[in-house]
Amino acid sequence: MSKISFLGKKLLEAFLITILIIVFSVLLVLFIGRSINRKTPKNGINKGMFVEINGTKQWIQMYGKNLENPVLLYLHGGPGAPTSLYDHAFTKDWTDIYTVVTWDQRNSGKSYSADQSFSDLSYQNFMQDGLEMTQFLCKFFNKEKITLLGHSWGSLFGANLALNYPQYYECYIGTGQVVDMDENEKAFVQAAKSWAQNDPENQKLLEELEKDDSSTSYWLARQKIMQIYKYDMYADGRDYNLVSAIIFNPHYSLSDILKVYDYLVHKTPEYADYTLSPDFKNYTLTDKTEYQIPYYNINGDKDFQANYLLAQKYFDTINAPKKQLFIMKDSTHGLLEARSKEFSKILHQIANQIYK
């Protein structure tokens, strides 16, 4: 064997050993991280499961440090933008006072199935889903009532659940509160005009906003102008590492991650189409102001994705046994992820009022 071939063989061996060490190290870190996040608190719960809801299988994750604590059902935004892939990273601060349940709503995220039709998206089905999920959680945790927390679309969904089935809820908490989608877009356009009125470079974006909000160009311009003026959802970033949250999620396998990625890339447009349908107008909260349970809002004063001024105006009109509005300063629509500890302190304050 020549010195050159011998040296090449040694280099190849060294390269392969290095690759094996890297792979082993990555797998070890994944194993340790997932094992830590998989641990169940002594008196609590840490569980992911599918539940039969309204004729479909829907995914939930449950985490809490003490099963004696009240149960909080978190309703994600979108519609069709589930967060179970990473939401344990920003809901964990709630779990010393609540058992938190996160839910991939009908045909989204891990609840997505090619066997289901997006034509099943309807006010009637969502309300039945919410009722059955609530009833399931009350029975599963042996509770008479639970707390509802909705973000963005989830706030529209959650408020409708609270209005229709108050007997199941201790209180309703909305954040990034939506009142009416059509009015929300009109308010956004007016806000955008005020931001860009002295900025000739962005006049073309304003022209796109004058178009029908069913067009792709409208939504691209909307997102772009929010980013330019730092009002977009993640203008303040996240106060956790998104990649770490995903890879250390103990309830997601690689195939689960790929499935959800496929859903987000290829199927969310069908959810977007639903928001433009006549049926979606049934969720409007305009003139729905009589709440039989305590009503809370946590909104950011830089949230123009779900216009906080409309939410505040609506708040002033409602009647409820108790109501309280919290405004987080310098916060956009992503307040519960960008300022999770501040958000959690407010949730603790609300819980202390309800469960004292």
mmCIF file of C-alpha atoms in Angstrom:
data_model
loop_
_atom_site.group_PDB
_atom_site.id
_atom_site.type_symbol
_atom_site.label_atom_id
_atom_site.label_comp_id
_atom_site.label_asym_id
_atom_site.label_seq_id
_atom_site.Cartn_x
_atom_site.Cartn_y
_atom_site.Cartn_z
ATOM 1 C CA MET A 1 0.000 0.000 0.000
ATOM 2 C CA SER A 2 1.411 3.401 -0.943
ATOM 3 C CA LYS A 3 1.796 6.182 1.591
ATOM 4 C CA ILE A 4 -0.816 8.229 -0.333
ATOM 5 C CA SER A 5 -3.467 5.505 -0.245
ATOM 6 C CA PHE A 6 -2.679 4.782 3.413
ATOM 7 C CA LEU A 7 -3.044 8.479 4.261
ATOM 8 C CA GLY A 8 -6.306 8.660 2.294
ATOM 9 C CA LYS A 9 -7.677 5.699 4.197
ATOM 10 C CA LYS A 10 -6.773 7.290 7.530
ATOM 11 C CA LEU A 11 -8.380 10.598 6.516
ATOM 12 C CA LEU A 12 -11.553 8.778 5.480
ATOM 13 C CA GLU A 13 -11.651 6.913 8.774
ATOM 14 C CA ALA A 14 -11.148 10.156 10.690
ATOM 15 C CA PHE A 15 -13.909 11.827 8.669
ATOM 16 C CA LEU A 16 -16.356 8.972 9.315
ATOM 17 C CA ILE A 17 -15.539 8.926 13.024
ATOM 18 C CA THR A 18 -16.115 12.690 13.184
ATOM 19 C CA ILE A 19 -19.491 12.309 11.463
ATOM 20 C CA LEU A 20 -20.475 9.527 13.857
ATOM 21 C CA ILE A 21 -19.471 11.644 16.852
ATOM 22 C CA ILE A 22 -21.529 14.581 15.543
ATOM 23 C CA VAL A 23 -24.561 12.368 14.855
ATOM 24 C CA PHE A 24 -24.244 10.699 18.256
ATOM 25 C CA SER A 25 -23.925 14.091 19.987
ATOM 26 C CA VAL A 26 -26.992 15.458 18.205
ATOM 27 C CA LEU A 27 -29.034 12.365 19.076
ATOM 28 C CA LEU A 28 -27.844 12.543 22.685
ATOM 29 C CA VAL A 29 -28.840 16.211 22.987
ATOM 30 C CA LEU A 30 -32.238 15.429 21.423
ATOM 31 C CA PHE A 31 -32.745 12.491 23.791
ATOM 32 C CA ILE A 32 -31.831 14.533 26.874
ATOM 33 C CA GLY A 33 -33.901 17.551 25.831
ATOM 34 C CA ARG A 34 -36.975 15.504 24.983
ATOM 35 C CA SER A 35 -36.589 13.421 28.147
ATOM 36 C CA ILE A 36 -36.593 16.573 30.269
ATOM 37 C CA ASN A 37 -39.685 17.913 28.496
ATOM 38 C CA ARG A 38 -41.369 14.508 28.709
ATOM 39 C CA LYS A 39 -41.250 14.396 32.513
ATOM 40 C CA THR A 40 -44.584 14.541 34.281
ATOM 41 C CA PRO A 41 -44.750 16.671 37.446
ATOM 42 C CA LYS A 42 -45.448 14.616 40.562
ATOM 43 C CA ASN A 43 -49.000 15.883 40.999
ATOM 44 C CA GLY A 44 -49.537 17.037 37.434
ATOM 45 C CA ILE A 45 -49.902 15.934 33.842
ATOM 46 C CA ASN A 46 -47.834 15.953 30.646
ATOM 47 C CA LYS A 47 -49.751 14.258 27.877
ATOM 48 C CA GLY A 48 -50.571 14.517 24.174
ATOM 49 C CA MET A 49 -53.494 12.652 22.644
ATOM 50 C CA PHE A 50 -56.149 12.545 19.935
ATOM 51 C CA VAL A 51 -59.761 13.062 20.992
ATOM 52 C CA GLU A 52 -62.866 12.130 19.029
ATOM 53 C CA ILE A 53 -64.614 15.464 18.542
ATOM 54 C CA ASN A 54 -67.692 15.999 16.382
ATOM 55 C CA GLY A 55 -66.871 13.015 14.172
ATOM 56 C CA THR A 56 -63.165 13.848 13.733
ATOM 57 C CA LYS A 57 -59.913 13.131 15.563
ATOM 58 C CA GLN A 58 -58.430 16.292 17.037
ATOM 59 C CA TRP A 59 -55.089 16.693 18.780
ATOM 60 C CA ILE A 60 -54.573 18.194 22.238
ATOM 61 C CA GLN A 61 -51.582 18.586 24.556
ATOM 62 C CA MET A 62 -51.995 18.938 28.306
ATOM 63 C CA TYR A 63 -49.456 20.158 30.818
ATOM 64 C CA GLY A 64 -49.821 21.259 34.404
ATOM 65 C CA LYS A 65 -47.962 21.022 37.686
ATOM 66 C CA ASN A 66 -50.966 20.205 39.835
ATOM 67 C CA LEU A 67 -54.189 18.539 38.707
ATOM 68 C CA GLU A 68 -56.048 20.416 41.450
ATOM 69 C CA ASN A 69 -55.423 23.652 39.515
ATOM 70 C CA PRO A 70 -58.112 25.059 37.198
ATOM 71 C CA VAL A 71 -57.996 24.028 33.538
ATOM 72 C CA LEU A 72 -57.289 26.580 30.807
ATOM 73 C CA LEU A 73 -58.098 25.806 27.164
ATOM 74 C CA TYR A 74 -55.903 27.834 24.787
ATOM 75 C CA LEU A 75 -57.417 28.592 21.377
ATOM 76 C CA HIS A 76 -54.811 29.305 18.697
ATOM 77 C CA GLY A 77 -55.118 31.870 15.935
ATOM 78 C CA GLY A 78 -55.463 31.716 12.181
ATOM 79 C CA PRO A 79 -57.891 30.214 11.683
ATOM 80 C CA GLY A 80 -55.798 27.209 10.821
ATOM 81 C CA ALA A 81 -52.556 28.344 12.516
ATOM 82 C CA PRO A 82 -52.002 25.760 15.290
ATOM 83 C CA THR A 83 -49.158 26.218 17.749
ATOM 84 C CA SER A 84 -48.796 22.793 19.395
ATOM 85 C CA LEU A 85 -45.464 22.333 17.629
ATOM 86 C CA TYR A 86 -43.859 24.910 19.931
ATOM 87 C CA ASP A 87 -46.402 26.493 22.295
ATOM 88 C CA HIS A 88 -45.106 24.660 25.363
ATOM 89 C CA ALA A 89 -42.259 27.196 25.246
ATOM 90 C CA PHE A 90 -44.519 30.173 25.988
ATOM 91 C CA THR A 91 -47.349 28.527 27.958
ATOM 92 C CA LYS A 92 -45.061 26.905 30.540
ATOM 93 C CA ASP A 93 -45.160 29.991 32.765
ATOM 94 C CA TRP A 94 -48.931 29.548 33.102
ATOM 95 C CA THR A 95 -48.715 25.986 34.345
ATOM 96 C CA ASP A 96 -48.051 26.617 38.021
ATOM 97 C CA ILE A 97 -51.552 28.090 38.318
ATOM 98 C CA TYR A 98 -53.402 26.369 35.427
ATOM 99 C CA THR A 99 -53.420 22.992 33.759
ATOM 100 C CA VAL A 100 -52.973 24.225 30.183
ATOM 101 C CA VAL A 101 -54.575 22.453 27.227
ATOM 102 C CA THR A 102 -53.538 23.435 23.710
ATOM 103 C CA TRP A 103 -55.647 22.246 20.796
ATOM 104 C CA ASP A 104 -55.035 21.825 17.072
ATOM 105 C CA GLN A 105 -58.461 22.822 15.821
ATOM 106 C CA ARG A 106 -60.437 21.061 13.105
ATOM 107 C CA ASN A 107 -58.248 19.803 10.228
ATOM 108 C CA SER A 108 -55.185 21.847 11.173
ATOM 109 C CA GLY A 109 -51.755 20.851 12.485
ATOM 110 C CA LYS A 110 -51.731 17.319 13.865
ATOM 111 C CA SER A 111 -55.523 17.291 13.520
ATOM 112 C CA TYR A 112 -55.082 17.603 9.756
ATOM 113 C CA SER A 113 -56.195 14.588 7.743
ATOM 114 C CA ALA A 114 -56.441 14.132 4.002
ATOM 115 C CA ASP A 115 -59.672 12.248 4.689
ATOM 116 C CA GLN A 116 -61.337 15.410 5.978
ATOM 117 C CA SER A 117 -62.789 18.063 3.718
ATOM 118 C CA PHE A 118 -62.140 21.765 4.138
ATOM 119 C CA SER A 119 -65.761 22.223 3.110
ATOM 120 C CA ASP A 120 -66.539 21.129 6.696
ATOM 121 C CA LEU A 121 -65.218 24.454 7.980
ATOM 122 C CA SER A 122 -68.320 26.193 9.244
ATOM 123 C CA TYR A 123 -69.622 28.206 12.177
ATOM 124 C CA GLN A 124 -71.869 25.308 13.157
ATOM 125 C CA ASN A 125 -69.009 22.777 13.157
ATOM 126 C CA PHE A 126 -66.585 25.016 15.025
ATOM 127 C CA MET A 127 -69.151 25.777 17.714
ATOM 128 C CA GLN A 128 -69.953 22.075 18.074
ATOM 129 C CA ASP A 129 -66.224 21.267 18.189
ATOM 130 C CA GLY A 130 -65.720 23.834 20.949
ATOM 131 C CA LEU A 131 -68.667 22.540 22.951
ATOM 132 C CA GLU A 132 -67.577 18.899 22.695
ATOM 133 C CA MET A 133 -63.945 19.692 23.506
ATOM 134 C CA THR A 134 -65.050 21.685 26.543
ATOM 135 C CA GLN A 135 -67.314 18.864 27.722
ATOM 136 C CA PHE A 136 -64.512 16.349 27.206
ATOM 137 C CA LEU A 137 -62.071 18.415 29.295
ATOM 138 C CA CYS A 138 -64.577 18.943 32.094
ATOM 139 C CA LYS A 139 -65.113 15.188 32.287
ATOM 140 C CA PHE A 140 -61.421 14.269 31.836
ATOM 141 C CA PHE A 141 -60.269 16.599 34.620
ATOM 142 C CA ASN A 142 -63.399 16.243 36.755
ATOM 143 C CA LYS A 143 -64.150 19.972 36.597
ATOM 144 C CA GLU A 144 -67.488 21.712 36.397
ATOM 145 C CA LYS A 145 -66.020 24.608 34.409
ATOM 146 C CA ILE A 146 -62.814 25.664 32.649
ATOM 147 C CA THR A 147 -61.177 28.939 31.611
ATOM 148 C CA LEU A 148 -61.066 29.989 27.937
ATOM 149 C CA LEU A 149 -58.107 31.892 26.487
ATOM 150 C CA GLY A 150 -58.252 32.840 22.809
ATOM 151 C CA HIS A 151 -55.611 34.604 20.718
ATOM 152 C CA SER A 152 -56.416 36.409 17.447
ATOM 153 C CA TRP A 153 -58.873 34.190 15.527
ATOM 154 C CA GLY A 154 -59.024 32.165 18.736
ATOM 155 C CA SER A 155 -60.378 35.257 20.508
ATOM 156 C CA LEU A 156 -63.241 35.484 18.010
ATOM 157 C CA PHE A 157 -63.923 31.754 18.360
ATOM 158 C CA GLY A 158 -63.561 31.836 22.141
ATOM 159 C CA ALA A 159 -65.862 34.812 22.642
ATOM 160 C CA ASN A 160 -68.569 33.038 20.654
ATOM 161 C CA LEU A 161 -68.151 29.929 22.813
ATOM 162 C CA ALA A 162 -68.372 32.018 25.965
ATOM 163 C CA LEU A 163 -71.524 33.736 24.699
ATOM 164 C CA ASN A 164 -73.231 30.510 23.656
ATOM 165 C CA TYR A 165 -72.172 28.104 26.420
ATOM 166 C CA PRO A 166 -71.441 30.224 29.517
ATOM 167 C CA GLN A 167 -72.379 27.356 31.857
ATOM 168 C CA TYR A 168 -69.067 25.645 31.066
ATOM 169 C CA TYR A 169 -66.668 28.547 31.657
ATOM 170 C CA GLU A 170 -65.268 30.334 34.692
ATOM 171 C CA CYS A 171 -64.263 33.291 32.550
ATOM 172 C CA TYR A 172 -63.220 34.323 29.061
ATOM 173 C CA ILE A 173 -59.802 35.853 28.309
ATOM 174 C CA GLY A 174 -59.165 37.354 24.888
ATOM 175 C CA THR A 175 -55.800 38.537 23.635
ATOM 176 C CA GLY A 176 -55.166 40.158 20.281
ATOM 177 C CA GLN A 177 -58.937 40.420 20.422
ATOM 178 C CA VAL A 178 -60.787 40.436 17.095
ATOM 179 C CA VAL A 179 -64.280 41.961 17.012
ATOM 180 C CA ASP A 180 -65.236 41.897 13.334
ATOM 181 C CA MET A 181 -62.996 40.907 10.411
ATOM 182 C CA ASP A 182 -64.383 43.422 7.916
ATOM 183 C CA GLU A 183 -64.163 46.321 10.358
ATOM 184 C CA ASN A 184 -60.702 45.162 11.383
ATOM 185 C CA GLU A 185 -59.428 45.438 7.796
ATOM 186 C CA LYS A 186 -60.991 48.872 7.308
ATOM 187 C CA ALA A 187 -59.264 50.054 10.490
ATOM 188 C CA PHE A 188 -55.973 48.570 9.330
ATOM 189 C CA VAL A 189 -56.073 50.404 6.012
ATOM 190 C CA GLN A 190 -56.718 53.702 7.788
ATOM 191 C CA ALA A 191 -53.841 53.059 10.185
ATOM 192 C CA ALA A 192 -51.496 52.144 7.323
ATOM 193 C CA LYS A 193 -52.369 55.380 5.519
ATOM 194 C CA SER A 194 -51.386 57.377 8.587
ATOM 195 C CA TRP A 195 -48.045 55.551 8.841
ATOM 196 C CA ALA A 196 -47.107 56.045 5.195
ATOM 197 C CA GLN A 197 -48.705 59.406 4.400
ATOM 198 C CA ASN A 198 -45.333 61.184 4.222
ATOM 199 C CA ASP A 199 -43.442 58.258 2.757
ATOM 200 C CA PRO A 200 -43.576 58.267 -1.086
ATOM 201 C CA GLU A 201 -41.633 54.996 -1.292
ATOM 202 C CA ASN A 202 -44.545 53.056 0.196
ATOM 203 C CA GLN A 203 -47.408 54.583 -1.769
ATOM 204 C CA LYS A 204 -47.561 51.507 -4.007
ATOM 205 C CA LEU A 205 -48.228 49.368 -0.959
ATOM 206 C CA LEU A 206 -51.083 51.665 -0.001
ATOM 207 C CA GLU A 207 -52.491 51.300 -3.507
ATOM 208 C CA GLU A 208 -52.518 47.515 -3.050
ATOM 209 C CA LEU A 209 -54.445 47.973 0.198
ATOM 210 C CA GLU A 210 -57.176 49.782 -1.712
ATOM 211 C CA LYS A 211 -57.861 46.550 -3.600
ATOM 212 C CA ASP A 212 -60.263 43.812 -2.549
ATOM 213 C CA ASP A 213 -58.947 42.093 0.585
ATOM 214 C CA SER A 214 -59.591 38.718 -1.038
ATOM 215 C CA SER A 215 -56.556 39.244 -3.290
ATOM 216 C CA THR A 216 -53.118 37.825 -2.585
ATOM 217 C CA SER A 217 -51.543 41.201 -3.370
ATOM 218 C CA TYR A 218 -53.588 42.825 -0.596
ATOM 219 C CA TRP A 219 -52.321 40.415 2.052
ATOM 220 C CA LEU A 220 -48.723 40.623 0.844
ATOM 221 C CA ALA A 221 -48.877 44.420 0.965
ATOM 222 C CA ARG A 222 -50.514 44.261 4.392
ATOM 223 C CA GLN A 223 -47.727 42.116 5.800
ATOM 224 C CA LYS A 224 -45.005 44.173 4.135
ATOM 225 C CA ILE A 225 -46.246 47.493 5.459
ATOM 226 C CA MET A 226 -46.536 46.108 8.993
ATOM 227 C CA GLN A 227 -42.943 44.902 8.800
ATOM 228 C CA ILE A 228 -41.687 48.262 7.493
ATOM 229 C CA TYR A 229 -43.284 50.194 10.354
ATOM 230 C CA LYS A 230 -42.590 47.467 12.935
ATOM 231 C CA TYR A 231 -46.169 46.529 13.737
ATOM 232 C CA ASP A 232 -46.026 42.921 12.536
ATOM 233 C CA MET A 233 -46.679 40.043 14.910
ATOM 234 C CA TYR A 234 -43.029 39.224 15.504
ATOM 235 C CA ALA A 235 -41.649 42.754 15.403
ATOM 236 C CA ASP A 236 -40.455 42.120 18.961
ATOM 237 C CA GLY A 237 -39.241 38.597 18.177
ATOM 238 C CA ARG A 238 -39.893 35.656 20.473
ATOM 239 C CA ASP A 239 -38.493 35.314 23.963
ATOM 240 C CA TYR A 240 -37.706 31.651 23.346
ATOM 241 C CA ASN A 241 -35.768 29.727 20.707
ATOM 242 C CA LEU A 242 -38.229 28.427 18.121
ATOM 243 C CA VAL A 243 -35.964 25.659 16.781
ATOM 244 C CA SER A 244 -35.247 24.330 20.270
ATOM 245 C CA ALA A 245 -38.937 24.430 21.148
ATOM 246 C CA ILE A 246 -39.750 22.307 18.100
ATOM 247 C CA ILE A 247 -36.984 19.718 18.294
ATOM 248 C CA PHE A 248 -37.372 19.228 22.052
ATOM 249 C CA ASN A 249 -41.143 18.843 21.848
ATOM 250 C CA PRO A 250 -41.728 15.382 23.377
ATOM 251 C CA HIS A 251 -45.075 14.925 21.629
ATOM 252 C CA TYR A 252 -43.778 15.378 18.077
ATOM 253 C CA SER A 253 -41.859 12.821 16.045
ATOM 254 C CA LEU A 254 -39.979 13.758 12.881
ATOM 255 C CA SER A 255 -42.881 12.450 10.805
ATOM 256 C CA ASP A 256 -45.268 14.637 12.837
ATOM 257 C CA ILE A 257 -43.108 17.693 12.159
ATOM 258 C CA LEU A 258 -43.040 16.915 8.433
ATOM 259 C CA LYS A 259 -46.808 16.375 8.404
ATOM 260 C CA VAL A 260 -47.466 19.743 10.038
ATOM 261 C CA TYR A 261 -44.945 21.424 7.731
ATOM 262 C CA ASP A 262 -46.784 19.939 4.730
ATOM 263 C CA TYR A 263 -50.075 21.215 6.157
ATOM 264 C CA LEU A 264 -48.730 24.739 6.749
ATOM 265 C CA VAL A 265 -47.216 25.006 3.270
ATOM 266 C CA HIS A 266 -49.977 23.434 1.202
ATOM 267 C CA LYS A 267 -53.236 23.585 3.153
ATOM 268 C CA THR A 268 -53.437 26.883 5.057
ATOM 269 C CA PRO A 269 -54.641 28.725 1.898
ATOM 270 C CA GLU A 270 -57.837 26.698 2.159
ATOM 271 C CA TYR A 271 -58.316 28.039 5.661
ATOM 272 C CA ALA A 272 -57.653 31.545 4.341
ATOM 273 C CA ASP A 273 -60.424 31.021 1.787
ATOM 274 C CA TYR A 274 -62.786 30.191 4.637
ATOM 275 C CA THR A 275 -62.242 33.592 6.269
ATOM 276 C CA LEU A 276 -63.584 35.198 3.073
ATOM 277 C CA SER A 277 -66.726 33.062 2.973
ATOM 278 C CA PRO A 278 -70.194 34.357 3.947
ATOM 279 C CA ASP A 279 -70.299 31.794 6.780
ATOM 280 C CA PHE A 280 -67.341 33.480 8.505
ATOM 281 C CA LYS A 281 -69.436 36.566 9.159
ATOM 282 C CA ASN A 282 -71.361 34.559 11.760
ATOM 283 C CA TYR A 283 -68.463 35.009 14.200
ATOM 284 C CA THR A 284 -68.726 38.799 14.348
ATOM 285 C CA LEU A 285 -69.060 40.167 17.877
ATOM 286 C CA THR A 286 -70.774 43.344 16.746
ATOM 287 C CA ASP A 287 -73.913 43.724 18.881
ATOM 288 C CA LYS A 288 -73.014 40.605 20.893
ATOM 289 C CA THR A 289 -72.331 42.322 24.192
ATOM 290 C CA GLU A 290 -74.133 40.358 26.926
ATOM 291 C CA TYR A 291 -71.716 38.033 28.746
ATOM 292 C CA GLN A 292 -72.852 35.904 31.651
ATOM 293 C CA ILE A 293 -69.268 35.244 32.812
ATOM 294 C CA PRO A 294 -66.308 37.529 33.645
ATOM 295 C CA TYR A 295 -64.696 39.020 30.528
ATOM 296 C CA TYR A 296 -60.999 39.920 30.277
ATOM 297 C CA ASN A 297 -58.882 41.334 27.463
ATOM 298 C CA ILE A 298 -55.092 41.518 27.222
ATOM 299 C CA ASN A 299 -54.079 43.594 24.200
ATOM 300 C CA GLY A 300 -50.963 45.322 22.927
ATOM 301 C CA ASP A 301 -50.997 49.049 22.190
ATOM 302 C CA LYS A 302 -49.135 48.418 18.912
ATOM 303 C CA ASP A 303 -51.467 45.668 17.734
ATOM 304 C CA PHE A 304 -52.970 46.655 14.403
ATOM 305 C CA GLN A 305 -53.197 43.109 13.082
ATOM 306 C CA ALA A 306 -56.173 42.702 15.406
ATOM 307 C CA ASN A 307 -56.903 46.367 15.972
ATOM 308 C CA TYR A 308 -56.611 47.031 19.684
ATOM 309 C CA LEU A 309 -58.637 50.256 19.409
ATOM 310 C CA LEU A 310 -61.612 48.309 18.054
ATOM 311 C CA ALA A 311 -61.173 45.785 20.874
ATOM 312 C CA GLN A 312 -61.131 48.597 23.442
ATOM 313 C CA LYS A 313 -64.222 50.202 21.916
ATOM 314 C CA TYR A 314 -66.033 46.847 22.027
ATOM 315 C CA PHE A 315 -64.887 46.285 25.617
ATOM 316 C CA ASP A 316 -66.574 49.531 26.663
ATOM 317 C CA THR A 317 -69.932 48.299 25.300
ATOM 318 C CA ILE A 318 -70.128 44.868 26.907
ATOM 319 C CA ASN A 319 -72.052 43.876 30.015
ATOM 320 C CA ALA A 320 -70.505 41.164 32.185
ATOM 321 C CA PRO A 321 -70.466 40.204 35.890
ATOM 322 C CA LYS A 322 -66.912 41.520 35.848
ATOM 323 C CA LYS A 323 -64.738 42.911 33.095
ATOM 324 C CA GLN A 324 -61.172 44.162 32.938
ATOM 325 C CA LEU A 325 -58.927 45.407 30.167
ATOM 326 C CA PHE A 326 -55.134 45.073 30.270
ATOM 327 C CA ILE A 327 -53.009 47.033 27.781
ATOM 328 C CA MET A 328 -49.416 45.880 27.372
ATOM 329 C CA LYS A 329 -47.246 48.825 26.374
ATOM 330 C CA ASP A 330 -45.176 48.676 23.181
ATOM 331 C CA SER A 331 -46.593 45.245 22.294
ATOM 332 C CA THR A 332 -47.796 44.001 18.927
ATOM 333 C CA HIS A 333 -49.987 41.019 18.045
ATOM 334 C CA GLY A 334 -47.356 38.529 19.259
ATOM 335 C CA LEU A 335 -47.452 39.784 22.845
ATOM 336 C CA LEU A 336 -47.929 36.372 24.468
ATOM 337 C CA GLU A 337 -44.790 35.052 22.724
ATOM 338 C CA ALA A 338 -42.609 38.157 22.718
ATOM 339 C CA ARG A 339 -43.397 39.103 26.323
ATOM 340 C CA SER A 340 -44.467 35.768 27.756
ATOM 341 C CA LYS A 341 -43.466 36.455 31.367
ATOM 342 C CA GLU A 342 -45.300 39.782 31.475
ATOM 343 C CA PHE A 343 -48.300 38.109 29.866
ATOM 344 C CA SER A 344 -48.120 35.289 32.411
ATOM 345 C CA LYS A 345 -48.171 37.752 35.325
ATOM 346 C CA ILE A 346 -51.461 39.141 34.019
ATOM 347 C CA LEU A 347 -52.895 35.615 33.748
ATOM 348 C CA HIS A 348 -51.896 34.986 37.350
ATOM 349 C CA GLN A 349 -53.607 38.213 38.370
ATOM 350 C CA ILE A 350 -56.808 37.110 36.615
ATOM 351 C CA ALA A 351 -56.650 33.624 38.135
ATOM 352 C CA ASN A 352 -56.276 35.118 41.600
ATOM 353 C CA GLN A 353 -59.460 37.129 41.019
ATOM 354 C CA ILE A 354 -61.474 34.182 39.694
ATOM 355 C CA TYR A 355 -60.230 31.416 41.986
ATOM 356 C CA LYS A 356 -59.433 33.298 45.205
#
